Coordinates of N, CA, C and O in Angstrom, one line a residue:
M1 N 0.8 -1.2 0.0 CA 0.0 0.0 0.0 C 0.9 1.2 0.0 O 1.9 1.3 0.7
R2 N 0.5 2.2 -0.8 CA 1.2 3.5 -0.9 C 1.0 4.3 0.4 O 0.0 4.2 1.1
T3 N 2.0 5.2 0.6 CA 1.9 6.2 1.7 C 1.2 7.4 1.3 O 1.5 8.0 0.2
L4 N 0.2 7.8 2.1 CA -0.4 9.1 1.8 C 0.2 10.1 2.8 O 0.0 9.9 4.1
A5 N 0.9 11.1 2.3 CA 1.6 12.1 3.2 C 0.9 13.4 2.9 O 0.8 13.9 1.8
I6 N 0.6 14.1 4.0 CA 0.1 15.5 3.9 C 1.4 16.3 4.2 O 2.0 16.2 5.2
T7 N 1.7 17.1 3.2 CA 2.8 18.1 3.3 C 2.3 19.5 3.3 O 1.6 19.9 2.4
Q8 N 2.5 20.2 4.4 CA 1.9 21.5 4.6 C 2.9 22.5 5.1 O 3.8 22.2 5.9
N9 N 2.8 23.7 4.6 CA 3.5 24.8 5.2 C 2.6 25.3 6.2 O 1.4 25.5 6.0
I10 N 3.1 25.6 7.4 CA 2.3 25.9 8.6 C 2.9 26.9 9.5 O 4.2 26.9 9.5
T11 N 2.2 27.8 10.1 CA 2.7 28.7 11.0 C 3.0 28.1 12.4 O 2.4 27.0 12.7
V12 N 3.7 28.8 13.2 CA 3.9 28.3 14.6 C 2.6 28.1 15.3 O 2.5 27.2 16.1
D13 N 1.7 29.0 15.1 CA 0.4 28.8 15.8 C -0.6 27.9 15.0 O -1.8 27.8 15.4
G14 N -0.1 27.1 14.1 CA -0.9 26.1 13.5 C -1.8 26.4 12.3 O -2.6 25.5 11.9
S15 N -1.6 27.6 11.7 CA -2.5 27.9 10.6 C -1.8 27.4 9.3 O -0.6 27.6 9.1
I16 N -2.6 26.8 8.4 CA -2.1 26.4 7.1 C -2.8 27.3 6.0 O -2.4 27.2 4.9
E17 N -3.8 28.1 6.4 CA -4.4 29.0 5.5 C -3.6 30.3 5.4 O -3.3 30.9 6.4
M18 N -3.2 30.6 4.2 CA -2.3 31.8 4.0 C -3.1 33.0 3.9 O -3.5 33.4 2.8
L19 N -3.4 33.7 5.0 CA -4.1 35.0 4.9 C -3.2 36.2 4.9 O -3.7 37.3 4.6
T20 N -1.9 36.0 5.2 CA -0.9 37.1 5.1 C 0.2 36.6 4.2 O 0.1 35.5 3.6
D21 N 1.3 37.3 4.2 CA 2.4 36.9 3.2 C 3.5 36.1 3.9 O 4.6 36.2 3.5
W22 N 3.2 35.2 4.8 CA 4.2 34.5 5.5 C 4.8 33.4 4.6 O 5.9 32.9 4.9
F23 N 4.2 33.0 3.5 CA 4.7 32.0 2.6 C 4.8 32.5 1.2 O 3.8 33.1 0.7
D24 N 5.9 32.3 0.5 CA 6.1 32.6 -0.9 C 6.6 31.4 -1.6 O 7.6 30.9 -1.3
P25 N 5.8 30.8 -2.6 CA 6.2 29.6 -3.2 C 7.5 29.7 -4.0 O 8.1 28.6 -4.3
Q26 N 7.9 30.8 -4.3 CA 9.2 31.0 -5.0 C 10.4 31.3 -4.1 O 11.5 31.5 -4.5
G27 N 10.2 31.3 -2.8 CA 11.2 31.6 -1.9 C 10.8 32.6 -0.9 O 9.6 33.1 -0.9
Q28 N 11.6 33.0 0.0 CA 11.2 33.9 1.1 C 12.0 35.2 1.1 O 12.7 35.5 2.0
G29 N 11.9 35.9 0.0 CA 12.6 37.2 -0.1 C 14.1 37.0 0.0 O 14.7 36.3 -0.8
R30 N 14.7 37.5 1.0 CA 16.2 37.5 1.2 C 16.6 36.2 2.0 O 17.8 36.1 2.2
L31 N 15.7 35.4 2.5 CA 16.1 34.2 3.2 C 16.8 33.2 2.2 O 16.3 33.0 1.1
D32 N 17.8 32.5 2.7 CA 18.4 31.4 2.0 C 17.5 30.2 2.1 O 17.4 29.6 3.2
M33 N 16.8 29.8 1.1 CA 15.9 28.7 1.1 C 16.4 27.5 0.4 O 15.6 26.5 0.2
T34 N 17.7 27.4 0.0 CA 18.2 26.3 -0.7 C 18.1 25.0 0.0 O 17.8 24.0 -0.6
D35 N 18.3 25.0 1.3 CA 18.2 23.7 2.1 C 16.7 23.2 2.1 O 16.4 22.0 2.1
V36 N 15.8 24.2 2.2 CA 14.3 23.8 2.2 C 14.0 23.2 0.9 O 13.3 22.2 0.8
L37 N 14.4 23.9 -0.2 CA 14.2 23.4 -1.5 C 14.8 22.0 -1.8 O 14.1 21.2 -2.4
E38 N 16.0 21.8 -1.3 CA 16.6 20.5 -1.4 C 15.7 19.4 -0.8 O 15.5 18.3 -1.3
E39 N 15.2 19.7 0.4 CA 14.4 18.8 1.1 C 13.1 18.5 0.4 O 12.6 17.4 0.2
S40 N 12.5 19.6 -0.2 CA 11.3 19.4 -1.0 C 11.5 18.5 -2.2 O 10.7 17.7 -2.5
H41 N 12.7 18.7 -2.9 CA 13.0 17.9 -4.0 C 13.3 16.4 -3.6 O 12.9 15.5 -4.3
R42 N 13.8 16.2 -2.4 CA 14.1 14.9 -1.9 C 12.7 14.2 -1.7 O 12.5 13.0 -2.1
Q43 N 11.8 14.9 -1.1 CA 10.5 14.3 -0.9 C 9.8 14.1 -2.2 O 9.1 13.1 -2.4
D44 N 9.9 15.0 -3.2 CA 9.3 14.8 -4.5 C 9.8 13.6 -5.2 O 9.1 12.9 -5.9
S45 N 11.1 13.2 -5.0 CA 11.7 12.1 -5.7 C 11.1 10.8 -5.1 O 11.2 9.7 -5.8
R46 N 10.4 10.8 -4.0 CA 9.8 9.6 -3.4 C 8.3 9.5 -3.6 O 7.6 8.7 -3.1
A47 N 7.8 10.5 -4.4 CA 6.4 10.5 -4.7 C 6.1 10.5 -6.2 O 7.0 10.9 -7.0
D48 N 5.0 9.9 -6.6 CA 4.6 9.9 -8.0 C 3.2 10.4 -8.2 O 2.7 10.3 -9.3
A49 N 2.6 10.9 -7.2 CA 1.3 11.4 -7.3 C 1.1 12.6 -6.3 O 1.5 12.6 -5.2
L50 N 0.4 13.6 -6.9 CA 0.1 14.8 -6.1 C -1.5 14.9 -6.0 O -2.1 14.8 -7.1
L51 N -2.0 15.0 -4.8 CA -3.4 15.0 -4.6 C -3.9 16.3 -4.1 O -3.3 16.9 -3.2
L52 N -4.9 16.9 -4.8 CA -5.3 18.3 -4.5 C -6.8 18.3 -4.6 O -7.5 17.6 -5.3
G53 N -7.4 19.2 -3.8 CA -8.8 19.6 -3.9 C -8.9 20.6 -5.1 O -7.9 21.1 -5.6
R54 N -10.1 20.8 -5.5 CA -10.3 21.6 -6.7 C -9.8 23.0 -6.5 O -9.1 23.5 -7.4
R55 N -10.0 23.7 -5.4 CA -9.6 25.1 -5.3 C -8.1 25.2 -5.3 O -7.5 26.1 -6.0
T56 N -7.4 24.3 -4.6 CA -5.9 24.3 -4.6 C -5.4 24.0 -6.0 O -4.5 24.6 -6.5
F57 N -6.0 23.0 -6.6 CA -5.6 22.6 -8.0 C -5.7 23.8 -8.9 O -4.8 24.1 -9.7
E58 N -6.9 24.5 -8.9 CA -7.0 25.7 -9.7 C -6.0 26.8 -9.4 O -5.5 27.5 -10.3
D59 N -5.7 27.0 -8.2 CA -4.7 28.0 -7.8 C -3.3 27.6 -8.4 O -2.6 28.4 -8.9
F60 N -3.0 26.3 -8.2 CA -1.7 25.8 -8.8 C -1.7 25.9 -10.3 O -0.7 26.4 -10.9
R61 N -2.8 25.5 -10.9 CA -2.9 25.6 -12.4 C -2.8 27.0 -12.9 O -2.2 27.2 -14.0
R62 N -3.3 27.9 -12.2 CA -3.2 29.3 -12.6 C -1.8 29.9 -12.4 O -1.3 30.7 -13.2
Y63 N -1.0 29.4 -11.4 CA 0.3 29.9 -11.1 C 1.5 29.2 -11.8 O 2.3 29.8 -12.4
W64 N 1.5 27.9 -11.6 CA 2.8 27.2 -12.0 C 3.0 26.9 -13.4 O 4.1 27.0 -13.9
P65 N 2.0 26.4 -14.2 CA 2.4 25.9 -15.6 C 2.9 27.0 -16.5 O 3.8 26.8 -17.3
G66 N 2.5 28.3 -16.3 CA 3.0 29.4 -17.2 C 4.2 30.0 -16.7 O 4.7 31.0 -17.3
L67 N 4.8 29.6 -15.6 CA 5.9 30.2 -15.0 C 7.2 29.9 -15.8 O 7.6 28.8 -15.8
T68 N 7.7 30.9 -16.4 CA 8.9 30.7 -17.3 C 10.2 30.9 -16.6 O 11.2 30.4 -17.0
A69 N 10.2 31.7 -15.6 CA 11.5 32.0 -14.9 C 11.6 31.3 -13.5 O 12.1 31.8 -12.6
D70 N 11.1 30.1 -13.5 CA 11.1 29.3 -12.2 C 12.5 28.6 -12.1 O 12.8 27.7 -12.8
T71 N 13.3 29.1 -11.2 CA 14.6 28.6 -10.9 C 14.6 27.5 -9.8 O 15.6 26.9 -9.6
T72 N 13.4 27.3 -9.3 CA 13.3 26.3 -8.2 C 13.1 24.8 -8.7 O 13.3 23.9 -7.9
G73 N 12.6 24.7 -9.9 CA 12.3 23.3 -10.4 C 10.9 22.9 -10.1 O 10.5 21.8 -10.5
I74 N 10.2 23.6 -9.3 CA 8.9 23.2 -8.8 C 7.9 23.1 -10.0 O 7.2 22.2 -10.1
S75 N 8.0 24.1 -10.9 CA 7.1 24.1 -12.0 C 7.3 22.9 -12.9 O 6.3 22.3 -13.3
A76 N 8.5 22.6 -13.2 CA 8.8 21.4 -14.0 C 8.3 20.1 -13.3 O 7.7 19.2 -14.0
Y77 N 8.5 20.0 -12.0 CA 8.0 18.9 -11.3 C 6.5 18.8 -11.3 O 5.9 17.7 -11.6
L78 N 5.8 19.9 -11.1 CA 4.3 19.9 -11.2 C 3.8 19.5 -12.5 O 2.7 18.9 -12.6
D79 N 4.5 19.9 -13.6 CA 4.1 19.5 -14.9 C 4.2 18.0 -15.2 O 3.3 17.5 -15.8
R80 N 5.2 17.4 -14.6 CA 5.4 16.0 -15.0 C 4.8 15.0 -14.0 O 4.5 13.9 -14.3
V81 N 4.5 15.4 -12.7 CA 4.0 14.5 -11.7 C 2.5 14.2 -12.1 O 1.8 15.1 -12.6
R82 N 2.0 13.0 -11.8 CA 0.6 12.7 -11.9 C -0.2 13.4 -10.9 O 0.1 13.3 -9.7
K83 N -1.1 14.2 -11.3 CA -1.9 15.0 -10.4 C -3.4 14.4 -10.4 O -3.9 14.1 -11.4
Y84 N -3.9 14.3 -9.2 CA -5.3 13.9 -8.9 C -6.0 15.0 -8.2 O -5.6 15.5 -7.2
V85 N -7.1 15.4 -8.8 CA -7.9 16.5 -8.3 C -9.2 16.0 -7.9 O -9.9 15.4 -8.7
V86 N -9.6 16.1 -6.6 CA -10.9 15.7 -6.1 C -11.9 16.8 -6.4 O -11.7 17.9 -5.8
S87 N -12.9 16.5 -7.2 CA -13.9 17.6 -7.5 C -15.2 17.0 -8.0 O -15.1 16.0 -8.8
A88 N -16.3 17.5 -7.6 CA -17.6 17.1 -8.1 C -18.0 18.0 -9.3 O -18.9 17.7 -10.0
S89 N -17.3 19.1 -9.5 CA -17.7 20.1 -10.5 C -16.7 20.2 -11.7 O -17.1 20.5 -12.8
L90 N -15.5 19.9 -11.5 CA -14.5 20.0 -12.5 C -14.5 18.8 -13.4 O -14.6 17.6 -13.0
T91 N -14.6 19.0 -14.7 CA -14.6 17.9 -15.7 C -13.4 17.8 -16.5 O -12.9 16.7 -16.8
D92 N -12.8 19.0 -16.9 CA -11.6 19.0 -17.7 C -10.5 19.7 -17.0 O -10.6 21.0 -16.8
P93 N -9.5 19.0 -16.5 CA -8.5 19.6 -15.6 C -7.6 20.7 -16.4 O -7.1 21.5 -15.8
R94 N -7.5 20.5 -17.7 CA -6.7 21.5 -18.5 C -5.3 21.6 -18.0 O -4.7 22.8 -18.0
W95 N -4.6 20.5 -17.5 CA -3.2 20.6 -17.1 C -2.7 19.1 -17.3 O -3.3 18.2 -16.9
E96 N -1.6 19.0 -18.0 CA -1.1 17.7 -18.4 C -0.9 16.8 -17.1 O -0.7 17.3 -16.1
N97 N -1.1 15.5 -17.4 CA -1.0 14.5 -16.3 C -1.9 14.7 -15.1 O -1.6 14.4 -14.0
S98 N -3.1 15.2 -15.4 CA -4.1 15.4 -14.4 C -5.3 14.5 -14.6 O -5.8 14.4 -15.7
T99 N -5.8 14.0 -13.5 CA -7.0 13.2 -13.5 C -8.0 13.7 -12.4 O -7.6 14.0 -11.3
V100 N -9.2 13.8 -12.8 CA -10.3 14.3 -11.9 C -10.9 13.0 -11.2 O -11.2 12.0 -11.8
L101 N -10.9 13.1 -9.9 CA -11.6 12.1 -9.1 C -12.9 12.6 -8.7 O -13.0 13.5 -7.8
A102 N -14.0 12.2 -9.3 CA -15.3 12.8 -9.2 C -16.2 12.1 -8.1 O -17.2 12.6 -7.8
G103 N -15.8 10.9 -7.7 CA -16.6 10.2 -6.7 C -16.3 10.6 -5.3 O -15.8 11.7 -5.0
D104 N -16.8 9.8 -4.4 CA -16.5 10.0 -3.0 C -15.0 10.1 -2.7 O -14.3 9.2 -3.0
A105 N -14.6 11.2 -2.1 CA -13.2 11.5 -1.9 C -12.5 10.4 -1.1 O -11.4 9.9 -1.5
V106 N -13.1 9.9 -0.1 CA -12.5 8.9 0.8 C -12.3 7.6 0.0 O -11.2 7.0 0.1
K107 N -13.3 7.2 -0.7 CA -13.2 5.9 -1.4 C -12.2 6.1 -2.6 O -11.5 5.1 -2.8
E108 N -12.2 7.2 -3.3 CA -11.3 7.4 -4.4 C -9.9 7.4 -3.9 O -9.0 6.7 -4.5
V109 N -9.6 8.0 -2.8 CA -8.2 8.1 -2.3 C -7.8 6.7 -1.7 O -6.7 6.3 -1.9
A110 N -8.7 6.0 -1.1 CA -8.4 4.7 -0.6 C -8.0 3.8 -1.7 O -7.1 3.0 -1.6
A111 N -8.7 3.9 -2.8 CA -8.4 3.1 -4.0 C -7.1 3.5 -4.6 O -6.3 2.6 -5.1
L112 N -6.8 4.7 -4.6 CA -5.5 5.2 -5.1 C -4.4 4.7 -4.3 O -3.3 4.3 -4.8
K113 N -4.6 4.7 -2.9 CA -3.5 4.2 -2.0 C -3.3 2.7 -2.3 O -2.2 2.2 -2.1
A114 N -4.3 2.0 -2.7 CA -4.2 0.5 -2.8 C -3.4 0.1 -4.1 O -3.0 -1.0 -4.3
Q115 N -3.2 1.1 -5.0 CA -2.5 0.9 -6.2 C -1.0 0.8 -6.0 O -0.5 1.3 -5.0
E116 N -0.2 0.2 -6.9 CA 1.2 0.2 -6.8 C 1.7 1.6 -7.1 O 1.2 2.3 -7.9
G117 N 2.8 1.9 -6.4 CA 3.4 3.2 -6.7 C 4.2 3.8 -5.5 O 4.3 3.2 -4.5
K118 N 4.7 5.0 -5.7 CA 5.4 5.7 -4.7 C 4.4 6.5 -3.8 O 3.2 6.3 -3.9
D119 N 4.9 7.4 -3.0 CA 4.1 8.2 -2.1 C 3.1 9.1 -2.9 O 3.3 9.5 -4.0
I120 N 1.9 9.3 -2.3 CA 0.9 10.2 -2.7 C 1.0 11.4 -1.7 O 1.0 11.2 -0.5
V121 N 1.2 12.6 -2.3 CA 1.3 13.8 -1.4 C 0.2 14.7 -1.6 O -0.2 15.1 -2.7
L122 N -0.4 15.1 -0.5 CA -1.5 16.1 -0.5 C -0.9 17.4 0.1 O -0.2 17.3 1.1
T123 N -1.1 18.5 -0.6 CA -0.7 19.8 0.0 C -1.9 20.8 -0.2 O -2.7 20.6 -1.1
G124 N -1.9 21.8 0.6 CA -3.0 22.8 0.6 C -4.3 22.0 0.9 O -4.4 21.1 1.7
S125 N -5.3 22.3 0.1 CA -6.5 21.5 0.1 C -7.1 21.1 1.5 O -7.3 20.0 1.8
I126 N -7.4 22.2 2.2 CA -7.7 22.0 3.6 C -8.9 21.1 3.8 O -8.9 20.3 4.7
S127 N -10.0 21.4 3.1 CA -11.2 20.5 3.3 C -10.9 19.1 2.9 O -11.4 18.2 3.7
L128 N -10.2 18.8 1.9 CA -9.9 17.4 1.5 C -9.0 16.8 2.6 O -9.2 15.7 3.0
A129 N -8.0 17.6 3.1 CA -7.1 17.1 4.2 C -8.0 16.7 5.4 O -7.8 15.6 6.0
H130 N -8.9 17.5 5.7 CA -9.8 17.3 6.9 C -10.6 16.0 6.7 O -10.7 15.1 7.6
A131 N -11.1 15.7 5.5 CA -11.9 14.5 5.2 C -11.0 13.3 5.3 O -11.4 12.3 5.9
L132 N -9.8 13.4 4.8 CA -8.9 12.2 4.8 C -8.3 11.9 6.2 O -8.1 10.8 6.5
I133 N -8.0 13.0 6.9 CA -7.6 12.8 8.3 C -8.7 12.1 9.1 O -8.5 11.2 9.8
G134 N -9.9 12.6 9.0 CA -11.1 12.1 9.7 C -11.3 10.6 9.3 O -11.8 9.9 10.2
A135 N -11.0 10.2 8.1 CA -11.2 8.9 7.7 C -10.1 7.9 8.0 O -10.1 6.7 7.8
G136 N -9.0 8.5 8.6 CA -7.9 7.7 9.0 C -7.0 7.2 7.9 O -6.3 6.2 8.0
L137 N -7.0 7.9 6.7 CA -6.2 7.5 5.6 C -4.8 8.1 5.5 O -4.0 7.6 4.7
V138 N -4.5 9.0 6.4 CA -3.2 9.7 6.3 C -2.1 8.9 7.1 O -2.3 8.5 8.2
D139 N -1.0 8.6 6.4 CA 0.1 7.8 7.0 C 1.2 8.7 7.5 O 2.0 8.2 8.4
E140 N 1.3 9.9 7.1 CA 2.4 10.8 7.5 C 2.0 12.2 7.3 O 1.3 12.6 6.4
Y141 N 2.5 13.1 8.3 CA 2.4 14.5 8.2 C 3.8 15.1 8.1 O 4.6 14.8 8.9
R142 N 4.0 15.9 7.1 CA 5.3 16.6 6.8 C 5.0 18.0 6.9 O 4.5 18.7 6.0
L143 N 5.4 18.6 8.0 CA 5.0 20.0 8.3 C 6.3 20.9 8.3 O 7.2 20.8 9.1
F144 N 6.3 21.8 7.3 CA 7.3 22.8 7.2 C 6.8 24.0 8.1 O 5.9 24.7 7.7
V145 N 7.3 24.2 9.3 CA 6.8 25.2 10.2 C 7.6 26.5 10.0 O 8.8 26.5 10.2
Y146 N 6.9 27.5 9.7 CA 7.4 28.9 9.5 C 7.4 29.7 10.8 O 6.4 29.6 11.5
P147 N 8.5 30.4 11.1 CA 8.6 31.1 12.3 C 7.8 32.4 12.3 O 8.3 33.5 12.3
T148 N 6.5 32.2 12.3 CA 5.6 33.3 12.2 C 4.3 32.9 12.9 O 4.0 31.8 13.0
V149 N 3.6 33.9 13.5 CA 2.3 33.7 14.1 C 1.3 34.5 13.3 O 1.5 35.8 13.2
Q150 N 0.3 33.9 12.7 CA -0.7 34.6 11.9 C -1.9 35.0 12.7 O -2.6 35.9 12.4
G151 N -2.2 34.2 13.8 CA -3.3 34.6 14.7 C -4.7 34.2 14.3 O -5.6 34.5 15.0
R152 N -4.8 33.7 13.1 CA -6.1 33.3 12.6 C -5.9 32.4 11.4 O -4.7 32.2 10.9
G153 N -6.9 31.8 10.8 CA -6.8 30.9 9.7 C -7.2 29.5 10.0 O -7.1 29.1 11.2
R154 N -7.5 28.8 9.0 CA -7.9 27.4 9.2 C -6.7 26.5 9.6 O -5.6 26.8 9.1
R155 N -6.9 25.5 10.3 CA -5.9 24.6 10.9 C -5.8 23.3 10.1 O -6.7 22.9 9.4
L156 N -4.7 22.6 10.3 CA -4.4 21.4 9.6 C -5.5 20.3 10.1 O -6.0 19.6 9.3
F157 N -5.7 20.2 11.4 CA -6.6 19.2 11.9 C -8.0 19.8 12.0 O -8.2 20.9 12.5
P158 N -9.0 19.0 11.7 CA -10.4 19.5 11.8 C -10.8 19.8 13.2 O -10.3 19.2 14.1
E159 N -11.7 20.7 13.4 CA -12.2 21.1 14.7 C -12.7 19.8 15.4 O -13.5 19.1 14.8
G160 N -12.3 19.6 16.6 CA -12.7 18.5 17.4 C -12.0 17.2 17.2 O -12.1 16.2 17.9
Y161 N -11.1 17.2 16.2 CA -10.3 16.0 15.9 C -9.2 15.8 17.0 O -8.5 16.8 17.4
E162 N -9.1 14.6 17.5 CA -8.0 14.3 18.5 C -7.2 13.2 18.0 O -7.7 12.2 17.5
A163 N -5.9 13.4 18.2 CA -4.9 12.3 18.0 C -4.1 12.3 19.2 O -3.2 13.1 19.4
P164 N -4.4 11.4 20.2 CA -3.7 11.4 21.5 C -2.2 11.3 21.4 O -1.6 11.9 22.2
R165 N -1.7 10.7 20.4 CA -0.2 10.6 20.3 C 0.2 10.4 18.8 O -0.3 9.5 18.2
L166 N 1.1 11.3 18.4 CA 1.7 11.1 17.1 C 3.1 10.7 17.3 O 3.8 11.1 18.3
R167 N 3.7 9.9 16.4 CA 5.0 9.4 16.5 C 5.9 10.3 15.7 O 5.7 10.5 14.5
L168 N 7.0 10.9 16.3 CA 7.9 11.8 15.6 C 8.8 11.0 14.8 O 9.5 10.1 15.3
L169 N 8.9 11.2 13.5 CA 9.8 10.6 12.5 C 11.0 11.3 12.3 O 12.1 10.8 12.1
E170 N 10.9 12.7 12.3 CA 12.1 13.5 12.0 C 11.8 14.9 12.5 O 10.6 15.4 12.4
S171 N 12.8 15.6 13.0 CA 12.7 17.0 13.3 C 14.0 17.6 12.8 O 15.1 17.2 13.2
R172 N 13.9 18.7 12.0 CA 15.1 19.2 11.3 C 14.9 20.7 11.2 O 13.8 21.2 10.8
A173 N 16.0 21.5 11.5 CA 15.9 22.9 11.3 C 16.7 23.3 10.1 O 17.7 22.7 9.7
F174 N 16.2 24.4 9.4 CA 16.8 24.9 8.2 C 17.4 26.3 8.5 O 17.0 26.9 9.5
R175 N 18.3 26.7 7.6 CA 19.0 28.0 7.9 C 18.1 29.2 8.1 O 18.4 30.1 8.9
G176 N 17.0 29.3 7.4 CA 16.1 30.5 7.5 C 15.2 30.5 8.7 O 14.3 31.3 8.8
G177 N 15.3 29.5 9.6 CA 14.4 29.4 10.8 C 13.2 28.5 10.6 O 12.5 28.2 11.6
I178 N 13.0 28.0 9.4 CA 11.9 27.0 9.1 C 12.3 25.7 9.7 O 13.5 25.3 9.6
T179 N 11.4 24.9 10.2 CA 11.7 23.6 10.7 C 10.8 22.6 9.9 O 9.7 22.9 9.5
L180 N 11.3 21.4 9.8 CA 10.5 20.3 9.3 C 10.2 19.3 10.4 O 11.1 18.9 11.1
Q181 N 8.9 19.1 10.6 CA 8.5 18.1 11.6 C 7.7 17.0 10.9 O 6.7 17.3 10.2
R182 N 8.2 15.8 10.9 CA 7.5 14.7 10.3 C 6.9 13.8 11.4 O 7.6 13.4 12.3
Y183 N 5.6 13.5 11.3 CA 4.9 12.7 12.2 C 4.1 11.6 11.5 O 3.7 11.8 10.3
A184 N 3.9 10.5 12.2 CA 3.0 9.4 11.7 C 2.0 9.1 12.9 O 2.3 9.3 14.0
P185 N 0.8 8.7 12.5 CA -0.1 8.3 13.6 C 0.6 7.2 14.4 O 1.3 6.3 13.9
A186 N 0.3 7.2 15.7 CA 1.0 6.3 16.6 C 0.3 4.9 16.5 O -0.8 4.8 16.0

């Protein structure tokens, strides 16, 4: 069975909804982000599927494919990786290597996990993340924690969800103050 990993950029106070400018997909201004980018590429090499909700997919599709001056390699990765978008309304994804999963999200993702392959990575897609967390389908949480407090915004875990204990797989600090915290359900 494949690993379903939620990879999120998250603030110290737990927000994954970007309501302010704490996250920049092309880097963080003057911060040296090369080590974070290297880790991101390492994780990408272990995955062959990107799972997104419709809104995040449309945001990605609007931003990444047309990016001609991308020095990060993210745009090229997103063009070539197999993308699965969970949506009841989208019929034509209009982005190469994209498949619409129009059925029940939990059943569709469970079937995807049962297929042969590398990791499946979900990023953004807060509502989809909440559904998959609630269904117990998530195998790993990869949290890039940014040294900022936003004070508001939607959280990674749904309201009322409890995980009495998560198992720490890795904790790593990067030069710009960002940390990676990797957890698995205990």
